[in-house]
Amino acid sequence: MRKSTMNEDIKKYPIYTVRADGKLIQLHNITSTADYNHFTHNLHHFIQKQHYEKNKSWYEERGIKQKLFLIPVSMHEQIHNQAVHNLSDDDFEVWYKVSRWELVFNKRYSKY
């Protein structure tokens, strides 16, 4: 099986960003990885890509859709607990005004 690229995923899934007030808004101007600055932002899959591909029917049965988020690098590091100083879930929500679980799917914490 050939590995899909992020450009193919951009064509398949809606892309959102997080406003300063924590609201998610859909972006329509991203058509490829050339459309954003990779030094400042990352594209992030809501559902880990390999999990989604292997269990697509499970997600579809529950109405859970894959989407992409264009987010600052620092937020992306916090989502995956890869920052120098990782925020707790509560601190993440206070700092970014959005729950970590709205940006990354987790069976235990995400609403579905």
PDB file of C-alpha atoms in Angstrom:
ATOM      1  CA  MET A   1       0.000   0.000   0.000  1.00  0.00           C
ATOM      2  CA  ARG A   2       1.358   3.401  -1.009  1.00  0.00           C
ATOM      3  CA  LYS A   3       1.730   5.959   1.752  1.00  0.00           C
ATOM      4  CA  SER A   4      -0.457   9.022   1.154  1.00  0.00           C
ATOM      5  CA  THR A   5       1.014  12.483   1.406  1.00  0.00           C
ATOM      6  CA  MET A   6      -0.168  15.476   3.406  1.00  0.00           C
ATOM      7  CA  ASN A   7      -1.147  17.162   0.117  1.00  0.00           C
ATOM      8  CA  GLU A   8      -3.542  14.276  -0.566  1.00  0.00           C
ATOM      9  CA  ASP A   9      -4.958  14.611   2.955  1.00  0.00           C
ATOM     10  CA  ILE A  10      -5.457  18.351   2.418  1.00  0.00           C
ATOM     11  CA  LYS A  11      -7.691  17.523  -0.558  1.00  0.00           C
ATOM     12  CA  LYS A  12      -9.665  14.884   1.408  1.00  0.00           C
ATOM     13  CA  TYR A  13     -10.311  16.541   4.784  1.00  0.00           C
ATOM     14  CA  PRO A  14     -11.516  19.938   5.981  1.00  0.00           C
ATOM     15  CA  ILE A  15      -8.899  22.191   7.591  1.00  0.00           C
ATOM     16  CA  TYR A  16      -9.534  24.277  10.696  1.00  0.00           C
ATOM     17  CA  THR A  17      -7.562  26.722  12.784  1.00  0.00           C
ATOM     18  CA  VAL A  18      -7.997  27.958  16.329  1.00  0.00           C
ATOM     19  CA  ARG A  19      -8.787  31.654  16.773  1.00  0.00           C
ATOM     20  CA  ALA A  20      -7.370  33.611  19.719  1.00  0.00           C
ATOM     21  CA  ASP A  21     -10.707  33.181  21.523  1.00  0.00           C
ATOM     22  CA  GLY A  22     -10.484  29.373  21.161  1.00  0.00           C
ATOM     23  CA  LYS A  23     -13.161  29.075  18.453  1.00  0.00           C
ATOM     24  CA  LEU A  24     -12.474  26.698  15.576  1.00  0.00           C
ATOM     25  CA  ILE A  25     -12.902  28.143  12.106  1.00  0.00           C
ATOM     26  CA  GLN A  26     -12.635  26.350   8.800  1.00  0.00           C
ATOM     27  CA  LEU A  27      -9.985  27.476   6.352  1.00  0.00           C
ATOM     28  CA  HIS A  28     -10.607  27.353   2.615  1.00  0.00           C
ATOM     29  CA  ASN A  29      -7.346  28.881   1.384  1.00  0.00           C
ATOM     30  CA  ILE A  30      -5.046  25.914   2.114  1.00  0.00           C
ATOM     31  CA  THR A  31      -4.782  23.725  -0.982  1.00  0.00           C
ATOM     32  CA  SER A  32      -1.283  22.317  -0.463  1.00  0.00           C
ATOM     33  CA  THR A  33       1.605  22.296   1.996  1.00  0.00           C
ATOM     34  CA  ALA A  34       3.040  25.254   0.078  1.00  0.00           C
ATOM     35  CA  ASP A  35       0.247  27.483   1.432  1.00  0.00           C
ATOM     36  CA  TYR A  36       1.531  27.927   4.986  1.00  0.00           C
ATOM     37  CA  ASN A  37       4.775  28.653   6.831  1.00  0.00           C
ATOM     38  CA  HIS A  38       6.235  25.404   8.175  1.00  0.00           C
ATOM     39  CA  PHE A  39       8.502  27.285  10.590  1.00  0.00           C
ATOM     40  CA  THR A  40       5.523  28.720  12.465  1.00  0.00           C
ATOM     41  CA  HIS A  41       2.647  26.271  11.828  1.00  0.00           C
ATOM     42  CA  ASN A  42       1.969  22.548  11.518  1.00  0.00           C
ATOM     43  CA  LEU A  43      -0.909  20.645   9.999  1.00  0.00           C
ATOM     44  CA  HIS A  44      -2.216  18.191  12.552  1.00  0.00           C
ATOM     45  CA  HIS A  45      -4.612  15.242  12.075  1.00  0.00           C
ATOM     46  CA  PHE A  46      -7.526  15.126  14.535  1.00  0.00           C
ATOM     47  CA  ILE A  47      -7.372  11.310  14.504  1.00  0.00           C
ATOM     48  CA  GLN A  48      -3.895   9.859  14.300  1.00  0.00           C
ATOM     49  CA  LYS A  49      -3.529   9.036  10.615  1.00  0.00           C
ATOM     50  CA  GLN A  50      -2.582   5.373  10.925  1.00  0.00           C
ATOM     51  CA  HIS A  51      -5.383   4.733  13.469  1.00  0.00           C
ATOM     52  CA  TYR A  52      -7.944   6.354  11.200  1.00  0.00           C
ATOM     53  CA  GLU A  53      -6.846   4.390   8.137  1.00  0.00           C
ATOM     54  CA  LYS A  54      -6.890   1.041   9.996  1.00  0.00           C
ATOM     55  CA  ASN A  55     -10.234   1.655  11.755  1.00  0.00           C
ATOM     56  CA  LYS A  56     -12.148   3.862   9.336  1.00  0.00           C
ATOM     57  CA  SER A  57     -15.410   1.932   9.718  1.00  0.00           C
ATOM     58  CA  TRP A  58     -15.331   2.256  13.548  1.00  0.00           C
ATOM     59  CA  TYR A  59     -15.046   6.047  13.249  1.00  0.00           C
ATOM     60  CA  GLU A  60     -17.677   6.269  10.503  1.00  0.00           C
ATOM     61  CA  GLU A  61     -20.182   4.181  12.513  1.00  0.00           C
ATOM     62  CA  ARG A  62     -19.904   6.742  15.322  1.00  0.00           C
ATOM     63  CA  GLY A  63     -20.007   9.789  13.040  1.00  0.00           C
ATOM     64  CA  ILE A  64     -16.444  10.803  13.896  1.00  0.00           C
ATOM     65  CA  LYS A  65     -14.830  12.574  10.969  1.00  0.00           C
ATOM     66  CA  GLN A  66     -11.175  13.109  10.228  1.00  0.00           C
ATOM     67  CA  LYS A  67     -10.070  16.727   9.938  1.00  0.00           C
ATOM     68  CA  LEU A  68      -6.870  18.710   9.893  1.00  0.00           C
ATOM     69  CA  PHE A  69      -5.853  21.616  12.102  1.00  0.00           C
ATOM     70  CA  LEU A  70      -3.406  24.321  11.068  1.00  0.00           C
ATOM     71  CA  ILE A  71      -1.908  25.293  14.410  1.00  0.00           C
ATOM     72  CA  PRO A  72       1.191  27.021  15.752  1.00  0.00           C
ATOM     73  CA  VAL A  73       4.181  24.736  16.310  1.00  0.00           C
ATOM     74  CA  SER A  74       4.111  25.436  20.059  1.00  0.00           C
ATOM     75  CA  MET A  75       0.473  24.297  20.291  1.00  0.00           C
ATOM     76  CA  HIS A  76       1.254  21.181  18.273  1.00  0.00           C
ATOM     77  CA  GLU A  77       4.080  20.317  20.673  1.00  0.00           C
ATOM     78  CA  GLN A  78       1.722  20.806  23.626  1.00  0.00           C
ATOM     79  CA  ILE A  79      -0.952  18.574  22.096  1.00  0.00           C
ATOM     80  CA  HIS A  80       1.529  15.723  21.893  1.00  0.00           C
ATOM     81  CA  ASN A  81       3.287  16.542  25.187  1.00  0.00           C
ATOM     82  CA  GLN A  82       6.561  17.193  23.355  1.00  0.00           C
ATOM     83  CA  ALA A  83       7.202  20.709  24.633  1.00  0.00           C
ATOM     84  CA  VAL A  84      10.011  21.678  26.991  1.00  0.00           C
ATOM     85  CA  HIS A  85       7.370  22.421  29.653  1.00  0.00           C
ATOM     86  CA  ASN A  86       4.181  20.435  29.042  1.00  0.00           C
ATOM     87  CA  LEU A  87       0.860  21.903  30.113  1.00  0.00           C
ATOM     88  CA  SER A  88      -1.760  19.866  31.947  1.00  0.00           C
ATOM     89  CA  ASP A  89      -5.112  19.461  30.181  1.00  0.00           C
ATOM     90  CA  ASP A  90      -6.589  22.231  32.335  1.00  0.00           C
ATOM     91  CA  ASP A  91      -3.645  24.571  31.759  1.00  0.00           C
ATOM     92  CA  PHE A  92      -3.791  23.849  28.016  1.00  0.00           C
ATOM     93  CA  GLU A  93      -7.430  24.928  27.960  1.00  0.00           C
ATOM     94  CA  VAL A  94      -6.700  28.092  29.956  1.00  0.00           C
ATOM     95  CA  TRP A  95      -3.717  29.018  27.756  1.00  0.00           C
ATOM     96  CA  TYR A  96      -5.237  28.221  24.340  1.00  0.00           C
ATOM     97  CA  LYS A  97      -8.946  28.644  25.246  1.00  0.00           C
ATOM     98  CA  VAL A  98      -9.788  25.295  23.659  1.00  0.00           C
ATOM     99  CA  SER A  99      -9.743  21.767  25.023  1.00  0.00           C
ATOM    100  CA  ARG A 100      -6.878  19.567  23.889  1.00  0.00           C
ATOM    101  CA  TRP A 101      -9.529  16.921  23.139  1.00  0.00           C
ATOM    102  CA  GLU A 102     -11.207  19.105  20.509  1.00  0.00           C
ATOM    103  CA  LEU A 103      -7.920  19.007  18.601  1.00  0.00           C
ATOM    104  CA  VAL A 104      -6.887  15.387  19.050  1.00  0.00           C
ATOM    105  CA  PHE A 105      -9.230  12.414  19.256  1.00  0.00           C
ATOM    106  CA  ASN A 106      -9.106  10.336  22.410  1.00  0.00           C
ATOM    107  CA  LYS A 107     -11.736   7.665  23.143  1.00  0.00           C
ATOM    108  CA  ARG A 108     -11.740   8.561  26.812  1.00  0.00           C
ATOM    109  CA  TYR A 109     -11.900  12.363  26.629  1.00  0.00           C
ATOM    110  CA  SER A 110     -13.292  13.377  23.215  1.00  0.00           C
ATOM    111  CA  LYS A 111     -17.017  13.944  22.818  1.00  0.00           C
ATOM    112  CA  TYR A 112     -18.672  11.585  20.334  1.00  0.00           C
TER     113      TYR A 112
END
